[in-house]
mmCIF file of N, CA and C in Angstrom:
data_model
loop_
_atom_site.group_PDB
_atom_site.id
_atom_site.type_symbol
_atom_site.label_atom_id
_atom_site.label_comp_id
_atom_site.label_asym_id
_atom_site.label_seq_id
_atom_site.Cartn_x
_atom_site.Cartn_y
_atom_site.Cartn_z
ATOM 1 N N MET B 1 -19.187 -0.352 22.367
ATOM 2 C CA MET B 1 -18.877 0.950 22.934
ATOM 3 C C MET B 1 -19.142 0.967 24.428
ATOM 4 N N LEU B 2 -20.221 0.337 24.837
ATOM 5 C CA LEU B 2 -20.566 0.290 26.256
ATOM 6 C C LEU B 2 -19.529 -0.513 27.036
ATOM 7 N N ARG B 3 -18.998 -1.560 26.426
ATOM 8 C CA ARG B 3 -17.977 -2.369 27.084
ATOM 9 C C ARG B 3 -16.704 -1.554 27.330
ATOM 10 N N VAL B 4 -16.373 -0.731 26.381
ATOM 11 C CA VAL B 4 -15.187 0.106 26.528
ATOM 12 C C VAL B 4 -15.387 1.104 27.665
ATOM 13 N N LEU B 5 -16.564 1.704 27.742
ATOM 14 C CA LEU B 5 -16.847 2.658 28.812
ATOM 15 C C LEU B 5 -16.827 1.986 30.182
ATOM 16 N N ILE B 6 -17.292 0.742 30.255
ATOM 17 C CA ILE B 6 -17.309 0.025 31.519
ATOM 18 C C ILE B 6 -15.884 -0.182 32.039
ATOM 19 N N VAL B 7 -14.922 -0.268 31.156
ATOM 20 C CA VAL B 7 -13.526 -0.442 31.557
ATOM 21 C C VAL B 7 -12.835 0.910 31.744
ATOM 22 N N LEU B 8 -13.064 1.848 30.830
ATOM 23 C CA LEU B 8 -12.330 3.117 30.857
ATOM 24 C C LEU B 8 -12.754 4.057 31.980
ATOM 25 N N VAL B 9 -14.034 4.103 32.301
ATOM 26 C CA VAL B 9 -14.498 5.035 33.344
ATOM 27 C C VAL B 9 -13.893 4.677 34.704
ATOM 28 N N PRO B 10 -13.965 3.419 35.154
ATOM 29 C CA PRO B 10 -13.311 3.111 36.433
ATOM 30 C C PRO B 10 -11.793 3.289 36.399
ATOM 31 N N LEU B 11 -11.176 2.995 35.267
ATOM 32 C CA LEU B 11 -9.734 3.188 35.145
ATOM 33 C C LEU B 11 -9.375 4.669 35.272
ATOM 34 N N ALA B 12 -10.098 5.512 34.573
ATOM 35 C CA ALA B 12 -9.846 6.956 34.652
ATOM 36 C C ALA B 12 -10.106 7.474 36.062
ATOM 37 N N LEU B 13 -11.154 6.992 36.691
ATOM 38 C CA LEU B 13 -11.477 7.388 38.063
ATOM 39 C C LEU B 13 -10.357 6.971 39.011
ATOM 40 N N SER B 14 -9.829 5.778 38.838
ATOM 41 C CA SER B 14 -8.747 5.286 39.697
ATOM 42 C C SER B 14 -7.474 6.101 39.497
ATOM 43 N N ILE B 15 -7.152 6.395 38.251
ATOM 44 C CA ILE B 15 -5.950 7.187 37.974
ATOM 45 C C ILE B 15 -6.085 8.584 38.575
ATOM 46 N N TYR B 16 -7.252 9.195 38.387
ATOM 47 C CA TYR B 16 -7.469 10.530 38.948
ATOM 48 C C TYR B 16 -7.368 10.499 40.469
ATOM 49 N N ALA B 17 -8.019 9.530 41.100
ATOM 50 C CA ALA B 17 -8.009 9.449 42.564
ATOM 51 C C ALA B 17 -6.595 9.193 43.082
ATOM 52 N N PHE B 18 -5.845 8.329 42.409
ATOM 53 C CA PHE B 18 -4.480 8.044 42.855
ATOM 54 C C PHE B 18 -3.598 9.285 42.755
ATOM 55 N N ILE B 19 -3.655 9.975 41.646
ATOM 56 C CA ILE B 19 -2.843 11.190 41.484
ATOM 57 C C ILE B 19 -3.279 12.253 42.485
ATOM 58 N N ASP B 20 -4.574 12.385 42.696
ATOM 59 C CA ASP B 20 -5.083 13.337 43.675
ATOM 60 C C ASP B 20 -4.587 12.984 45.075
ATOM 61 N N CYS B 21 -4.589 11.709 45.398
ATOM 62 C CA CYS B 21 -4.124 11.252 46.705
ATOM 63 C C CYS B 21 -2.641 11.544 46.888
ATOM 64 N N VAL B 22 -1.852 11.244 45.888
ATOM 65 C CA VAL B 22 -0.406 11.428 45.992
ATOM 66 C C VAL B 22 -0.044 12.912 46.097
ATOM 67 N N THR B 23 -0.759 13.771 45.401
ATOM 68 C CA THR B 23 -0.417 15.196 45.392
ATOM 69 C C THR B 23 -1.062 15.988 46.522
ATOM 70 N N THR B 24 -1.959 15.377 47.262
ATOM 71 C CA THR B 24 -2.602 16.069 48.377
ATOM 72 C C THR B 24 -1.630 16.203 49.536
ATOM 73 N N GLN B 25 -1.658 17.336 50.195
ATOM 74 C CA GLN B 25 -0.803 17.536 51.361
ATOM 75 C C GLN B 25 -1.287 16.654 52.503
ATOM 76 N N GLU B 26 -0.354 16.245 53.328
ATOM 77 C CA GLU B 26 -0.654 15.315 54.423
ATOM 78 C C GLU B 26 -1.691 15.889 55.391
ATOM 79 N N LYS B 27 -1.687 17.193 55.596
ATOM 80 C CA LYS B 27 -2.629 17.802 56.548
ATOM 81 C C LYS B 27 -4.077 17.772 56.052
ATOM 82 N N ASP B 28 -4.276 17.603 54.737
ATOM 83 C CA ASP B 28 -5.628 17.573 54.185
ATOM 84 C C ASP B 28 -6.217 16.168 54.085
ATOM 85 N N VAL B 29 -5.439 15.153 54.461
ATOM 86 C CA VAL B 29 -5.905 13.768 54.385
ATOM 87 C C VAL B 29 -6.640 13.421 55.678
ATOM 88 N N ARG B 30 -7.822 12.788 55.524
ATOM 89 C CA ARG B 30 -8.627 12.446 56.699
ATOM 90 C C ARG B 30 -8.668 10.938 56.919
ATOM 91 N N PHE B 31 -8.856 10.539 58.170
ATOM 92 C CA PHE B 31 -9.141 9.183 58.637
ATOM 93 C C PHE B 31 -7.987 8.197 58.558
ATOM 94 N N MET B 32 -7.167 8.205 57.542
ATOM 95 C CA MET B 32 -6.055 7.259 57.409
ATOM 96 C C MET B 32 -4.844 7.986 56.842
ATOM 97 N N PRO B 33 -3.654 7.444 57.056
ATOM 98 C CA PRO B 33 -2.463 8.050 56.438
ATOM 99 C C PRO B 33 -2.532 7.970 54.908
ATOM 100 N N LYS B 34 -1.832 8.873 54.281
ATOM 101 C CA LYS B 34 -1.853 8.954 52.818
ATOM 102 C C LYS B 34 -1.380 7.669 52.124
ATOM 103 N N PRO B 35 -0.324 7.003 52.592
ATOM 104 C CA PRO B 35 0.080 5.755 51.925
ATOM 105 C C PRO B 35 -0.997 4.671 51.991
ATOM 106 N N VAL B 36 -1.755 4.631 53.075
ATOM 107 C CA VAL B 36 -2.837 3.645 53.183
ATOM 108 C C VAL B 36 -3.924 3.962 52.160
ATOM 109 N N TRP B 37 -4.238 5.241 51.995
ATOM 110 C CA TRP B 37 -5.227 5.624 50.972
ATOM 111 C C TRP B 37 -4.739 5.229 49.575
ATOM 112 N N ALA B 38 -3.473 5.482 49.289
ATOM 113 C CA ALA B 38 -2.931 5.147 47.968
ATOM 114 C C ALA B 38 -2.998 3.642 47.726
ATOM 115 N N LEU B 39 -2.674 2.857 48.744
ATOM 116 C CA LEU B 39 -2.762 1.404 48.618
ATOM 117 C C LEU B 39 -4.201 0.953 48.419
ATOM 118 N N LEU B 40 -5.127 1.568 49.145
ATOM 119 C CA LEU B 40 -6.550 1.236 49.011
ATOM 120 C C LEU B 40 -7.038 1.524 47.587
ATOM 121 N N ILE B 41 -6.596 2.637 47.025
ATOM 122 C CA ILE B 41 -6.996 2.996 45.657
ATOM 123 C C ILE B 41 -6.417 2.003 44.653
ATOM 124 N N LEU B 42 -5.168 1.563 44.875
ATOM 125 C CA LEU B 42 -4.539 0.628 43.945
ATOM 126 C C LEU B 42 -5.111 -0.786 44.059
ATOM 127 N N LEU B 43 -5.394 -1.232 45.283
ATOM 128 C CA LEU B 43 -5.879 -2.604 45.467
ATOM 129 C C LEU B 43 -7.364 -2.769 45.150
ATOM 130 N N PHE B 44 -8.157 -1.763 45.482
ATOM 131 C CA PHE B 44 -9.599 -1.797 45.223
ATOM 132 C C PHE B 44 -9.952 -0.547 44.419
ATOM 133 N N PRO B 45 -9.714 -0.583 43.112
ATOM 134 C CA PRO B 45 -9.805 0.639 42.303
ATOM 135 C C PRO B 45 -11.140 1.370 42.401
ATOM 136 N N LEU B 46 -12.238 0.691 42.254
ATOM 137 C CA LEU B 46 -13.521 1.377 42.246
ATOM 138 C C LEU B 46 -13.912 1.851 43.641
ATOM 139 N N VAL B 47 -13.886 0.953 44.598
ATOM 140 C CA VAL B 47 -14.278 1.304 45.968
ATOM 141 C C VAL B 47 -13.289 2.288 46.583
ATOM 142 N N GLY B 48 -11.989 2.038 46.388
ATOM 143 C CA GLY B 48 -10.974 2.926 46.943
ATOM 144 C C GLY B 48 -11.035 4.325 46.358
ATOM 145 N N SER B 49 -11.272 4.424 45.056
ATOM 146 C CA SER B 49 -11.336 5.737 44.408
ATOM 147 C C SER B 49 -12.541 6.539 44.883
ATOM 148 N N ILE B 50 -13.675 5.875 44.936
ATOM 149 C CA ILE B 50 -14.885 6.572 45.379
ATOM 150 C C ILE B 50 -14.749 6.974 46.843
ATOM 151 N N SER B 51 -14.184 6.079 47.666
ATOM 152 C CA SER B 51 -13.981 6.401 49.083
ATOM 153 C C SER B 51 -13.058 7.601 49.240
ATOM 154 N N TRP B 52 -11.970 7.605 48.474
ATOM 155 C CA TRP B 52 -11.036 8.729 48.548
ATOM 156 C C TRP B 52 -11.728 10.038 48.166
ATOM 157 N N LEU B 53 -12.476 10.017 47.084
ATOM 158 C CA LEU B 53 -13.112 11.245 46.617
ATOM 159 C C LEU B 53 -14.193 11.734 47.574
ATOM 160 N N ILE B 54 -14.864 10.829 48.276
ATOM 161 C CA ILE B 54 -15.953 11.241 49.171
ATOM 162 C C ILE B 54 -15.446 11.608 50.559
ATOM 163 N N ILE B 55 -14.609 10.737 51.169
ATOM 164 C CA ILE B 55 -14.235 10.994 52.565
ATOM 165 C C ILE B 55 -12.748 11.144 52.809
ATOM 166 N N GLY B 56 -11.918 10.848 51.860
ATOM 167 C CA GLY B 56 -10.479 10.800 52.101
ATOM 168 C C GLY B 56 -9.794 12.133 52.215
ATOM 169 N N ARG B 57 -10.301 13.127 51.552
ATOM 170 C CA ARG B 57 -9.627 14.427 51.527
ATOM 171 C C ARG B 57 -10.550 15.488 52.080
ATOM 172 N N ASP B 58 -9.977 16.372 52.868
ATOM 173 C CA ASP B 58 -10.746 17.488 53.422
ATOM 174 C C ASP B 58 -10.748 18.610 52.388
ATOM 175 N N ARG B 59 -11.717 18.609 51.527
ATOM 176 C CA ARG B 59 -11.760 19.551 50.405
ATOM 177 C C ARG B 59 -12.129 20.968 50.843
ATOM 178 N N ALA B 60 -12.936 21.119 51.867
ATOM 179 C CA ALA B 60 -13.327 22.456 52.324
ATOM 180 C C ALA B 60 -12.108 23.217 52.842
ATOM 181 N N THR B 61 -11.225 22.546 53.573
ATOM 182 C CA THR B 61 -10.031 23.193 54.101
ATOM 183 C C THR B 61 -9.101 23.628 52.977
ATOM 184 N N SER B 62 -8.909 22.757 51.997
ATOM 185 C CA SER B 62 -7.984 23.098 50.921
ATOM 186 C C SER B 62 -8.519 24.232 50.056
ATOM 187 N N GLN B 63 -9.827 24.320 49.881
ATOM 188 C CA GLN B 63 -10.399 25.408 49.092
ATOM 189 C C GLN B 63 -10.268 26.729 49.841
ATOM 190 N N ARG B 64 -10.500 26.701 51.138
ATOM 191 C CA ARG B 64 -10.362 27.933 51.923
ATOM 192 C C ARG B 64 -8.919 28.398 51.931
ATOM 193 N N MET B 65 -7.997 27.459 52.101
ATOM 194 C CA MET B 65 -6.581 27.820 52.152
ATOM 195 C C MET B 65 -6.105 28.401 50.819
ATOM 196 N N GLY B 66 -6.557 27.831 49.721
ATOM 197 C CA GLY B 66 -6.124 28.309 48.408
ATOM 198 C C GLY B 66 -6.599 29.718 48.129
ATOM 199 N N SER B 67 -7.841 30.023 48.469
ATOM 200 C CA SER B 67 -8.369 31.347 48.165
ATOM 201 C C SER B 67 -7.910 32.384 49.173
ATOM 202 N N ALA B 68 -7.712 31.989 50.439
ATOM 203 C CA ALA B 68 -7.345 32.959 51.463
ATOM 204 C C ALA B 68 -5.880 33.358 51.358
ATOM 205 N N SER B 69 -5.009 32.405 51.068
ATOM 206 C CA SER B 69 -3.583 32.706 51.060
ATOM 207 C C SER B 69 -3.115 33.294 49.739
ATOM 208 N N GLY B 70 -3.925 33.173 48.716
ATOM 209 C CA GLY B 70 -3.519 33.679 47.414
ATOM 210 C C GLY B 70 -2.425 32.831 46.793
ATOM 211 N N GLY B 71 -2.305 31.572 47.203
ATOM 212 C CA GLY B 71 -1.265 30.692 46.727
ATOM 213 C C GLY B 71 -1.623 30.002 45.430
ATOM 214 N N GLN B 72 -2.582 30.522 44.711
ATOM 215 C CA GLN B 72 -2.988 29.887 43.467
ATOM 216 C C GLN B 72 -1.996 30.227 42.373
ATOM 217 N N TRP B 73 -2.004 29.402 41.346
ATOM 218 C CA TRP B 73 -1.100 29.587 40.221
ATOM 219 C C TRP B 73 -1.467 30.855 39.464
ATOM 220 N N VAL B 74 -0.462 31.595 39.050
ATOM 221 C CA VAL B 74 -0.668 32.831 38.296
ATOM 222 C C VAL B 74 0.057 32.694 36.971
ATOM 223 N N ALA B 75 -0.593 33.096 35.908
ATOM 224 C CA ALA B 75 0.028 33.040 34.581
ATOM 225 C C ALA B 75 1.257 33.938 34.555
ATOM 226 N N PRO B 76 2.297 33.560 33.795
ATOM 227 C CA PRO B 76 3.530 34.343 33.789
ATOM 228 C C PRO B 76 3.330 35.805 33.386
ATOM 229 N N ASP B 77 2.439 36.059 32.451
ATOM 230 C CA ASP B 77 2.256 37.451 32.037
ATOM 231 C C ASP B 77 1.479 38.273 33.063
ATOM 232 N N ASP B 78 0.888 37.624 34.085
ATOM 233 C CA ASP B 78 0.210 38.338 35.158
ATOM 234 C C ASP B 78 1.042 38.366 36.436
ATOM 235 N N ASN B 79 2.192 37.724 36.425
ATOM 236 C CA ASN B 79 3.026 37.618 37.606
ATOM 237 C C ASN B 79 4.074 38.725 37.593
ATOM 238 N N PRO B 80 3.969 39.698 38.510
ATOM 239 C CA PRO B 80 4.923 40.813 38.481
ATOM 240 C C PRO B 80 6.361 40.383 38.762
ATOM 241 N N GLU B 81 6.560 39.348 39.572
ATOM 242 C CA GLU B 81 7.918 38.885 39.854
ATOM 243 C C GLU B 81 8.568 38.315 38.593
ATOM 244 N N PHE B 82 7.802 37.555 37.812
ATOM 245 C CA PHE B 82 8.338 36.998 36.572
ATOM 246 C C PHE B 82 8.669 38.116 35.580
ATOM 247 N N LEU B 83 7.787 39.085 35.456
ATOM 248 C CA LEU B 83 8.038 40.189 34.525
ATOM 249 C C LEU B 83 9.270 40.980 34.943
ATOM 250 N N LYS B 84 9.465 41.148 36.261
ATOM 251 C CA LYS B 84 10.642 41.865 36.745
ATOM 252 C C LYS B 84 11.907 41.082 36.418
ATOM 253 N N SER B 85 11.836 39.735 36.520
ATOM 254 C CA SER B 85 13.018 38.929 36.214
ATOM 255 C C SER B 85 13.390 39.035 34.739
ATOM 256 N N LEU B 86 12.413 39.238 33.868
ATOM 257 C CA LEU B 86 12.716 39.419 32.447
ATOM 258 C C LEU B 86 13.488 40.708 32.211
ATOM 259 N N LYS B 87 13.112 41.750 32.946
ATOM 260 C CA LYS B 87 13.822 43.019 32.803
ATOM 261 C C LYS B 87 15.259 42.896 33.296
ATOM 262 N N ASP B 88 15.479 42.071 34.337
ATOM 263 C CA ASP B 88 16.820 41.896 34.883
ATOM 264 C C ASP B 88 17.725 41.127 33.938
ATOM 265 N N ASP B 89 17.155 40.287 33.058
ATOM 266 C CA ASP B 89 17.950 39.461 32.162
ATOM 267 C C ASP B 89 18.469 40.217 30.942
ATOM 268 N N LYS B 90 17.950 41.391 30.689
ATOM 269 C CA LYS B 90 18.389 42.144 29.519
ATOM 270 C C LYS B 90 19.838 42.587 29.692
ATOM 271 N N PRO B 91 20.625 42.584 28.612
ATOM 272 C CA PRO B 91 22.022 43.010 28.734
ATOM 273 C C PRO B 91 22.105 44.500 29.041
ATOM 274 N N ASP B 92 23.152 44.853 29.758
ATOM 275 C CA ASP B 92 23.361 46.244 30.134
ATOM 276 C C ASP B 92 23.805 47.028 28.895
ATOM 277 N N PRO B 93 23.082 48.097 28.560
ATOM 278 C CA PRO B 93 23.464 48.848 27.343
ATOM 279 C C PRO B 93 24.825 49.517 27.472
ATOM 280 N N ALA B 94 25.347 49.699 28.686
ATOM 281 C CA ALA B 94 26.653 50.326 28.854
ATOM 282 C C ALA B 94 27.781 49.366 28.488
ATOM 283 N N GLU B 95 27.528 48.059 28.553
ATOM 284 C CA GLU B 95 28.549 47.082 28.210
ATOM 285 C C GLU B 95 28.728 47.008 26.693
ATOM 286 N N PRO B 96 29.979 46.946 26.245
ATOM 287 C CA PRO B 96 30.188 46.813 24.796
ATOM 288 C C PRO B 96 29.797 45.408 24.333
ATOM 289 N N VAL B 97 29.137 45.357 23.213
ATOM 290 C CA VAL B 97 28.713 44.081 22.642
ATOM 291 C C VAL B 97 29.628 43.768 21.464
ATOM 292 N N GLU B 98 30.283 42.595 21.540
ATOM 293 C CA GLU B 98 31.175 42.215 20.450
ATOM 294 C C GLU B 98 30.354 41.610 19.328
ATOM 295 N N ASP B 99 30.770 41.892 18.136
ATOM 296 C CA ASP B 99 30.052 41.327 17.001
ATOM 297 C C ASP B 99 30.654 39.974 16.618
ATOM 298 N N ASP B 100 30.009 39.290 15.720
ATOM 299 C CA ASP B 100 30.416 37.946 15.313
ATOM 300 C C ASP B 100 31.793 37.936 14.651
ATOM 301 N N ASP B 101 32.097 38.971 13.878
ATOM 302 C CA ASP B 101 33.392 39.018 13.201
ATOM 303 C C ASP B 101 34.544 39.078 14.200
ATOM 304 N N THR B 102 34.377 39.821 15.265
ATOM 305 C CA THR B 102 35.419 39.923 16.282
ATOM 306 C C THR B 102 35.627 38.578 16.957
ATOM 307 N N HIS B 103 34.526 37.904 17.288
ATOM 308 C CA HIS B 103 34.623 36.570 17.895
ATOM 309 C C HIS B 103 35.338 35.609 16.951
ATOM 310 N N LEU B 104 34.988 35.645 15.691
ATOM 311 C CA LEU B 104 35.581 34.745 14.712
ATOM 312 C C LEU B 104 37.074 34.988 14.583
ATOM 313 N N ARG B 105 37.484 36.247 14.527
ATOM 314 C CA ARG B 105 38.910 36.571 14.431
ATOM 315 C C ARG B 105 39.671 36.078 15.662
ATOM 316 N N ASP B 106 39.073 36.260 16.856
ATOM 317 C CA ASP B 106 39.720 35.792 18.090
ATOM 318 C C ASP B 106 39.867 34.279 18.084
ATOM 319 N N TRP B 107 38.854 33.572 17.663
ATOM 320 C CA TRP B 107 38.906 32.109 17.620
ATOM 321 C C TRP B 107 39.952 31.620 16.611
ATOM 322 N N GLU B 108 39.998 32.279 15.456
ATOM 323 C CA GLU B 108 40.975 31.896 14.449
ATOM 324 C C GLU B 108 42.392 32.127 14.950
ATOM 325 N N ALA B 109 42.623 33.248 15.626
ATOM 326 C CA ALA B 109 43.956 33.539 16.168
ATOM 327 C C ALA B 109 44.321 32.508 17.234
ATOM 328 N N ASP B 110 43.392 32.143 18.070
ATOM 329 C CA ASP B 110 43.639 31.139 19.095
ATOM 330 C C ASP B 110 43.935 29.781 18.462
ATOM 331 N N LEU B 111 43.207 29.443 17.417
ATOM 332 C CA LEU B 111 43.428 28.178 16.718
ATOM 333 C C LEU B 111 44.822 28.141 16.077
ATOM 334 N N ARG B 112 45.219 29.234 15.446
ATOM 335 C CA ARG B 112 46.550 29.307 14.846
ATOM 336 C C ARG B 112 47.635 29.142 15.903
ATOM 337 N N ARG B 113 47.470 29.812 17.033
ATOM 338 C CA ARG B 113 48.444 29.720 18.119
ATOM 339 C C ARG B 113 48.552 28.290 18.631
ATOM 340 N N ARG B 114 47.437 27.609 18.802
ATOM 341 C CA ARG B 114 47.462 26.228 19.284
ATOM 342 C C ARG B 114 48.089 25.282 18.257
ATOM 343 N N GLU B 115 47.789 25.495 16.984
ATOM 344 C CA GLU B 115 48.389 24.662 15.935
ATOM 345 C C GLU B 115 49.902 24.825 15.907
ATOM 346 N N GLU B 116 50.385 26.062 16.070
ATOM 347 C CA GLU B 116 51.824 26.310 16.099
ATOM 348 C C GLU B 116 52.470 25.624 17.293
ATOM 349 N N GLU B 117 51.825 25.655 18.450
ATOM 350 C CA GLU B 117 52.356 24.979 19.631
ATOM 351 C C GLU B 117 52.440 23.473 19.403
ATOM 352 N N LEU B 118 51.431 22.896 18.785
ATOM 353 C CA LEU B 118 51.446 21.455 18.513
ATOM 354 C C LEU B 118 52.566 21.087 17.544
ATOM 355 N N LYS B 119 52.759 21.908 16.509
ATOM 356 C CA LYS B 119 53.835 21.641 15.544
ATOM 357 C C LYS B 119 55.193 21.708 16.232
ATOM 358 N N ARG B 120 55.394 22.670 17.116
ATOM 359 C CA ARG B 120 56.655 22.801 17.835
ATOM 360 C C ARG B 120 56.896 21.585 18.729
ATOM 361 N N LYS B 121 55.839 21.115 19.397
ATOM 362 C CA LYS B 121 55.983 19.943 20.263
ATOM 363 C C LYS B 121 56.321 18.705 19.447
ATOM 364 N N GLU B 122 55.743 18.571 18.250
ATOM 365 C CA GLU B 122 56.018 17.420 17.395
ATOM 366 C C GLU B 122 57.471 17.466 16.882
ATOM 367 N N ASN B 123 57.968 18.653 16.627
ATOM 368 C CA ASN B 123 59.342 18.802 16.125
ATOM 369 C C ASN B 123 60.358 18.777 17.256
ATOM 370 N N GLY B 124 59.896 18.773 18.493
ATOM 371 C CA GLY B 124 60.802 18.741 19.632
ATOM 372 C C GLY B 124 61.333 20.094 20.040
ATOM 373 N N GLU B 125 60.768 21.141 19.525
ATOM 374 C CA GLU B 125 61.217 22.477 19.881
ATOM 375 C C GLU B 125 60.554 22.903 21.189
ATOM 376 N N GLU B 126 61.173 23.879 21.846
ATOM 377 C CA GLU B 126 60.599 24.425 23.074
ATOM 378 C C GLU B 126 59.459 25.377 22.704
ATOM 379 N N PRO B 127 58.311 25.252 23.406
ATOM 380 C CA PRO B 127 57.195 26.176 23.106
ATOM 381 C C PRO B 127 57.516 27.584 23.552
ATOM 382 N N LYS B 128 57.069 28.551 22.762
ATOM 383 C CA LYS B 128 57.240 29.960 23.112
ATOM 384 C C LYS B 128 56.118 30.395 24.037
ATOM 385 N N ASP B 129 56.465 31.234 24.992
ATOM 386 C CA ASP B 129 55.425 31.756 25.891
ATOM 387 C C ASP B 129 55.037 33.135 25.542
#
């Protein structure tokens, strides 16, 4: 069990650090460009991951920006814009709604008309307009 943890913990740390590095905005990266950090994490998983987590990202700036701007994720049921869009998607009650039988009759009539046109073309007759 200990052997598995010795392998899985650094692997998980490296994966987390790499994803964090890739998704971090360029303005929040410190000391080196973001691609260099990503390469460092991939080439030296343990050292690169720990370095990224300690000094690579300016975490204080990103926390202040998230709370000050209100740019945090909001659940759909708490988002007034999303709820408003649901109301806009509802069909207009003034519009007539066709039932399934009407659609079926229209499709059958169209199918009959097309079959008749095909039969006329096969017999060499001129199609009716």
